[in-house]
mmCIF file of C-alpha atoms in Angstrom:
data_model
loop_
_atom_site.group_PDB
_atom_site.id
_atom_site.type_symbol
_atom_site.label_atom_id
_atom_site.label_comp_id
_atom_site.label_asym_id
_atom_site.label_seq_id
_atom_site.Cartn_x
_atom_site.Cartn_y
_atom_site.Cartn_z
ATOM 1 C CA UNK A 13 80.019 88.067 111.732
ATOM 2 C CA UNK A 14 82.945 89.155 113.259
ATOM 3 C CA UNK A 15 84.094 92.593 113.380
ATOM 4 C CA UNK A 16 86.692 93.419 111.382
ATOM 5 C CA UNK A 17 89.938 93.744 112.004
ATOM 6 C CA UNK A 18 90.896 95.866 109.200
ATOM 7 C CA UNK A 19 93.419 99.073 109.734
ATOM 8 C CA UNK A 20 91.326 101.957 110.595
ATOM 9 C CA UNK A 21 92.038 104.889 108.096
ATOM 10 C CA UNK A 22 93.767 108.452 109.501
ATOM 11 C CA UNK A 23 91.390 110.623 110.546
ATOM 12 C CA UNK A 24 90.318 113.294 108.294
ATOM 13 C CA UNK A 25 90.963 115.948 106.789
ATOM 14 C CA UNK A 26 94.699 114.534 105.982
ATOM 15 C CA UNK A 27 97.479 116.273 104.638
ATOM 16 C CA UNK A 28 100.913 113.847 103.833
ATOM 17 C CA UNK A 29 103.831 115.621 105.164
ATOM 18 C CA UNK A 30 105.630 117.347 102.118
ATOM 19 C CA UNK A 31 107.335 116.972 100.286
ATOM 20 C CA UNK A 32 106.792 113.468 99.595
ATOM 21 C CA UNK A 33 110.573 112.073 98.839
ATOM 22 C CA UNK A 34 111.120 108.627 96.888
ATOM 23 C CA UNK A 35 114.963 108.108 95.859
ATOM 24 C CA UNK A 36 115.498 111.075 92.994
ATOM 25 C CA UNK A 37 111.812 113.255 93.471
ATOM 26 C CA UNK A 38 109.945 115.218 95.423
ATOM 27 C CA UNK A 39 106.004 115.308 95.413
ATOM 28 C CA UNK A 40 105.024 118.334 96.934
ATOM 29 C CA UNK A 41 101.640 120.859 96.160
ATOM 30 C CA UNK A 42 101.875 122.639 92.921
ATOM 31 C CA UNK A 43 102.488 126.464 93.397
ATOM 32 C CA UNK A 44 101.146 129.052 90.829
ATOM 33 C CA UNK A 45 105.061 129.721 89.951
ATOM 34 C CA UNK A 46 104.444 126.124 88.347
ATOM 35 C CA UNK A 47 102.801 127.384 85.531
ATOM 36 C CA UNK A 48 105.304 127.523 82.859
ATOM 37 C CA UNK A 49 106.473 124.095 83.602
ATOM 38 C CA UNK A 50 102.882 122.631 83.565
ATOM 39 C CA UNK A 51 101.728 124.231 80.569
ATOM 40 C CA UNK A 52 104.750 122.949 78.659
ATOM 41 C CA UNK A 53 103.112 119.551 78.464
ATOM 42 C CA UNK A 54 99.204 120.276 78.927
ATOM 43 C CA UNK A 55 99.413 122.300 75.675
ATOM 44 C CA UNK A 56 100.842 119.269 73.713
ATOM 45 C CA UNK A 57 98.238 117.012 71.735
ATOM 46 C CA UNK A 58 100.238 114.017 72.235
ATOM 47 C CA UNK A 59 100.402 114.628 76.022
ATOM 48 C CA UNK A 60 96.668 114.567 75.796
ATOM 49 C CA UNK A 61 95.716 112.610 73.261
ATOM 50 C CA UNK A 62 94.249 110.322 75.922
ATOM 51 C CA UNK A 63 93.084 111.948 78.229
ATOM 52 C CA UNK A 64 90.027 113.807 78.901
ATOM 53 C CA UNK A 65 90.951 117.404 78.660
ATOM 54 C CA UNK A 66 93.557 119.882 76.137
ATOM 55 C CA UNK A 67 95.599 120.567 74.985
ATOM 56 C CA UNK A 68 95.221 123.716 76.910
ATOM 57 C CA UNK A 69 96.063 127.483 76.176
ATOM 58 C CA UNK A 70 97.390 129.605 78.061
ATOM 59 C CA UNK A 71 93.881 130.199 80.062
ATOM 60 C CA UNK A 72 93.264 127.114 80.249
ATOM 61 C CA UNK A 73 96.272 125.780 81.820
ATOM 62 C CA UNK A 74 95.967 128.671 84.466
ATOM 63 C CA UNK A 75 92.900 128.030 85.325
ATOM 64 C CA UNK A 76 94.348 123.865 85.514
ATOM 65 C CA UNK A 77 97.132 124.870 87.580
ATOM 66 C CA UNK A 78 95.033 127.245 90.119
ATOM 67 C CA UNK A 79 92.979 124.128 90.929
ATOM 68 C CA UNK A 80 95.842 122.059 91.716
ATOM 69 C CA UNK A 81 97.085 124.322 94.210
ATOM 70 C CA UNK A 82 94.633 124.059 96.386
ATOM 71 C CA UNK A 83 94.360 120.083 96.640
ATOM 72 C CA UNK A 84 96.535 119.062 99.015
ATOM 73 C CA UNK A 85 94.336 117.749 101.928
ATOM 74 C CA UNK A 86 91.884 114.755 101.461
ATOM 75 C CA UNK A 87 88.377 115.743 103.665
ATOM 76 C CA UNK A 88 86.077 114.226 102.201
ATOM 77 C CA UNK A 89 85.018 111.122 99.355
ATOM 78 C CA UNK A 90 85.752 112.218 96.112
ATOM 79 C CA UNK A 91 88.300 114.586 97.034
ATOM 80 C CA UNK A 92 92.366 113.999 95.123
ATOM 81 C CA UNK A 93 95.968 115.068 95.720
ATOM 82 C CA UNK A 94 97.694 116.945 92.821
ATOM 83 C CA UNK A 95 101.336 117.103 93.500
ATOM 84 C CA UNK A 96 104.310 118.362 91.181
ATOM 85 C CA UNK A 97 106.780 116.215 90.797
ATOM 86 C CA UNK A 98 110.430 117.549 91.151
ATOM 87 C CA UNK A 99 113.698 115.727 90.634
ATOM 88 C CA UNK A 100 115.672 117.131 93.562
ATOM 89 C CA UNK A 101 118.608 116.981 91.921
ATOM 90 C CA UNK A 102 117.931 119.628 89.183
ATOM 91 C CA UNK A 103 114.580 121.386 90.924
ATOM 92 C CA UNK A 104 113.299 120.412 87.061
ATOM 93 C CA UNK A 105 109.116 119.893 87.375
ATOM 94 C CA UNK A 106 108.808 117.116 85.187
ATOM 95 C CA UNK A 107 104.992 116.262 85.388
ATOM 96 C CA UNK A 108 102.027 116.048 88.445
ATOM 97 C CA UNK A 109 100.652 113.061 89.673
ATOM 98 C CA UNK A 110 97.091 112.507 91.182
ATOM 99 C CA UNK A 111 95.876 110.567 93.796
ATOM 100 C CA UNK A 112 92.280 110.265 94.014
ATOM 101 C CA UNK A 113 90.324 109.488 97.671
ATOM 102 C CA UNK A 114 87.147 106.993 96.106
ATOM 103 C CA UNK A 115 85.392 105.899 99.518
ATOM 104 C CA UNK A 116 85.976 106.112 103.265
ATOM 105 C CA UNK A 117 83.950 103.434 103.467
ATOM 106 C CA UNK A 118 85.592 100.456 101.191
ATOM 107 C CA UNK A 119 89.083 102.353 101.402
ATOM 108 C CA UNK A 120 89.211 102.202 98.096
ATOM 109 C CA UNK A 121 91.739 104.893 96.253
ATOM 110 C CA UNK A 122 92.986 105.354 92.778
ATOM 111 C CA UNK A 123 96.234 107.100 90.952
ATOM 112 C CA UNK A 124 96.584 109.230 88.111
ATOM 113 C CA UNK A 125 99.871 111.098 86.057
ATOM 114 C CA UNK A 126 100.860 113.132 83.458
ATOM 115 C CA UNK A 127 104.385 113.844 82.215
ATOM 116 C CA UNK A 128 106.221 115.929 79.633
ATOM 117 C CA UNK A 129 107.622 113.438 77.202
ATOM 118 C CA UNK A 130 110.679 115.332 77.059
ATOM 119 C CA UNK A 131 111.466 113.498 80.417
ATOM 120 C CA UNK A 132 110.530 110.239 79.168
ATOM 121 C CA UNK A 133 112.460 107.072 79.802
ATOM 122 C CA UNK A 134 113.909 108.118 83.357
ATOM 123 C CA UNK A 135 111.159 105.993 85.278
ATOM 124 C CA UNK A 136 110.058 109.228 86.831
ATOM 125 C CA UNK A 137 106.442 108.143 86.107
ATOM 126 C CA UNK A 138 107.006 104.613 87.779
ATOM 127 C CA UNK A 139 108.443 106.157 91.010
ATOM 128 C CA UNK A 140 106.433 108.597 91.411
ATOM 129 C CA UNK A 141 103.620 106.261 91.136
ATOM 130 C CA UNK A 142 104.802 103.982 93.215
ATOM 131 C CA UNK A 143 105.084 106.862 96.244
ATOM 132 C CA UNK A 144 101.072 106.881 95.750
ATOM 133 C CA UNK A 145 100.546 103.292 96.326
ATOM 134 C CA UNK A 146 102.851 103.407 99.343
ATOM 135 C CA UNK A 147 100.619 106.540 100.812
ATOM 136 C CA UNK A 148 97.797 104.600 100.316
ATOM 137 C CA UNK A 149 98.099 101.828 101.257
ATOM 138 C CA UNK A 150 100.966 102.093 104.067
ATOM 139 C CA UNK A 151 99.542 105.413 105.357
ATOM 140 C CA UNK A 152 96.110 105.572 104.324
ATOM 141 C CA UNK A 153 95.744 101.869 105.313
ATOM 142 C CA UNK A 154 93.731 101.465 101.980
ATOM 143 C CA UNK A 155 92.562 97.781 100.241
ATOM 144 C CA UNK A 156 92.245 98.616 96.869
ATOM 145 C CA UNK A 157 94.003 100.963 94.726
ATOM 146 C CA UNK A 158 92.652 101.327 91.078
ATOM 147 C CA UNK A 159 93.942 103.041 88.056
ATOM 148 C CA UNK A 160 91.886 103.603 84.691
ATOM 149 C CA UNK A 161 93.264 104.477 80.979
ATOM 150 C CA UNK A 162 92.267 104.652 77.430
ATOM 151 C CA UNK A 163 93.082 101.267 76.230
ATOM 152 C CA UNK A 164 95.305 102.743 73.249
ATOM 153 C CA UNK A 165 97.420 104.284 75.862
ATOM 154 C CA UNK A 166 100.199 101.461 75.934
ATOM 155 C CA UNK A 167 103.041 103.618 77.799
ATOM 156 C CA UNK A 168 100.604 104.050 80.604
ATOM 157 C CA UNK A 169 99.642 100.510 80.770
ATOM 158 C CA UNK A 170 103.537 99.573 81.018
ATOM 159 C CA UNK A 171 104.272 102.316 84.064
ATOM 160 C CA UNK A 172 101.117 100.261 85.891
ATOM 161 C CA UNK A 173 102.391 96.860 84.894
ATOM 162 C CA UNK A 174 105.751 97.754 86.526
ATOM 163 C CA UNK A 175 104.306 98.969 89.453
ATOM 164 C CA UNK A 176 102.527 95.393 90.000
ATOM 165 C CA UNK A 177 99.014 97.052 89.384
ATOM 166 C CA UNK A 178 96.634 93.949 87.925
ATOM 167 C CA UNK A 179 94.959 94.317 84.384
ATOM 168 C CA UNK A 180 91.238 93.668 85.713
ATOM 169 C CA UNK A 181 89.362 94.631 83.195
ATOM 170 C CA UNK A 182 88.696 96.129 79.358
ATOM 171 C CA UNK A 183 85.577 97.656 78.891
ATOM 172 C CA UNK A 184 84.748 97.755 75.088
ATOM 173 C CA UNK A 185 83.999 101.209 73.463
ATOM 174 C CA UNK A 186 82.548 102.572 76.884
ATOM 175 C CA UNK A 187 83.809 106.023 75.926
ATOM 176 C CA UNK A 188 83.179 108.983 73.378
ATOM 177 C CA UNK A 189 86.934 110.552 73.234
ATOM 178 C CA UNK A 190 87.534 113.416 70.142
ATOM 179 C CA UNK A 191 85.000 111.715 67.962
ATOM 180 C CA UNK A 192 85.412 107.810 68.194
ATOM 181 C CA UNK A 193 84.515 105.304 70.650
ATOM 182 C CA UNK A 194 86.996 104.598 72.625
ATOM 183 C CA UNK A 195 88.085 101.217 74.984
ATOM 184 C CA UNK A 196 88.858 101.730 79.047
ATOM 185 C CA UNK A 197 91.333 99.766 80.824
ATOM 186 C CA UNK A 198 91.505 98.922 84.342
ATOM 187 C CA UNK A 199 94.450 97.961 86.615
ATOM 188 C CA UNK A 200 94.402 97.706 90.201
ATOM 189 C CA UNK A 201 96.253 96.363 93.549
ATOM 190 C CA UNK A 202 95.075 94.925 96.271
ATOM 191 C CA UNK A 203 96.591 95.788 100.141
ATOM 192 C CA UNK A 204 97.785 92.484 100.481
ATOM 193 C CA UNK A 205 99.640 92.494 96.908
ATOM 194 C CA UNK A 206 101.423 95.494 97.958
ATOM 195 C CA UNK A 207 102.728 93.482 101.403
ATOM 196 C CA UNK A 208 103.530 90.465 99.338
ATOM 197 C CA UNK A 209 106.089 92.877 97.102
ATOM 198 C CA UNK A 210 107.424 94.944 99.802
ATOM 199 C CA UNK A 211 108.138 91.448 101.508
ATOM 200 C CA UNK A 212 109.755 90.047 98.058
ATOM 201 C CA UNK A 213 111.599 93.413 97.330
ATOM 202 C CA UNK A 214 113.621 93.151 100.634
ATOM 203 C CA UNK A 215 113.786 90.150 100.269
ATOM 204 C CA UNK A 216 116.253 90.410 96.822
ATOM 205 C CA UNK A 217 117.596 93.487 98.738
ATOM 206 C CA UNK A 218 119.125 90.924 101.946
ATOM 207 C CA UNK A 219 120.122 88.191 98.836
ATOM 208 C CA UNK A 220 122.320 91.419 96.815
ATOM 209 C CA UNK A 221 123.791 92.354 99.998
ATOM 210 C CA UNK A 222 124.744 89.025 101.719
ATOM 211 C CA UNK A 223 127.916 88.858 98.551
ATOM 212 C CA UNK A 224 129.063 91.679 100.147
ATOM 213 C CA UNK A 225 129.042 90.700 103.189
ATOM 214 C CA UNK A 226 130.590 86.995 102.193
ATOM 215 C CA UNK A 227 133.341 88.940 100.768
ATOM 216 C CA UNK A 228 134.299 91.572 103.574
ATOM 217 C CA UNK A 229 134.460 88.433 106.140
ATOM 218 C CA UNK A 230 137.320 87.243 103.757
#
């Protein structure tokens, strides 16, 4: 066989340069000044209704938001980014996003995010997101990008459809969640998915802008 031409992945340990900037936010590492933001939405049941952990007291959320402060570098398998996200406009922390480092090996990565609904409807979650796939695949030269989610959770199965993720799978009552069996979902994107819609995004970008230019040559 062959060897492989595939992009050889950064060295490690990594660190993005921060703040991460997409058109309105920032990613950057959450500080321990983040806390009152943060535990705005971890404390809310409907915030965590389906997820794996809180709602969270005040302890709990501290002891949450010390973790997060200290992943910002990827060394090792297993190891994840937590980053606030900030619209830059307003400095307003509106949620955290996670992006987890799976295997070295396959370059295989997966995304995470949690938001306070009070924020809702701005596509903060989408863009955000989106800034994850385009660090791993674009700068952690990564083929597979995977993102998993209690089946009932239909807003986060929309952000991941608009991103271009791939429903893969549905794994039937594979999980105990506060008392009931619950369903997983799985979306994912490939590296060569990713190209495909970078390469159709600019391409609608040149067909908007050649009006324009039609119409200053008049």
């Amino acid at each position: 066989m062959p060897p492989s031409s595939a992009p050889v992945t950064p060295p490690l340990p990594y660190t993005p340069g921060y703040p991460i900037r997409t058109e309105r936010l920032d990613l950057r590492p959450v500080l321990h000044d983040d806390f009152a933001a943060i535990h705005a939405y971890q404390r809310r049941p409907e915030v965590c209704r389906y997820l794996y952990w809180g709602p969270y007291d005040e302890a709990g959320s501290r002891t949450s938001v010390d973790a997060k402060t200290t992943r910002t570098t990827l060394r090792e398998d297993g190891d994840v980014l937590q980053l606030a996200v900030v619209v830059r406009e307003s400095g307003t922390l509106v949620g955290d996003v996670t992006f987890f480092w799976k295997s070295r090996a396959h370059r295989q990565g997966g995304i995470g995010y949690v938001f306070h609904p009070d924020h809702a409807g701005h596509g903060y979650a989408t863009e955000a997101s989106r800034a994850l796939l385009k660090l791993g695949f674009e700068e952690l030269h990564l083929h597979r990008i995977q993102a998993e989610l209690d089946g009932r959770n239909t807003a986060s199965a929309r952000v991941l459809e608009r991103l271009g993720m791939r429903r893969e799978g549905h794994l039937r009552e594979n999980e105990f969640l506060d008392g009931e069996w619950s369903d997983e979902v799985v979306y994912a994107m490939l590296a060569r998915e990713w190209r495909t819609q970078q390469e159709e995004q600019e391409e609608q970008e040149k067909q908007r802008q050649q009006p324009d230019e039609r119409a200053r040559q008049r």
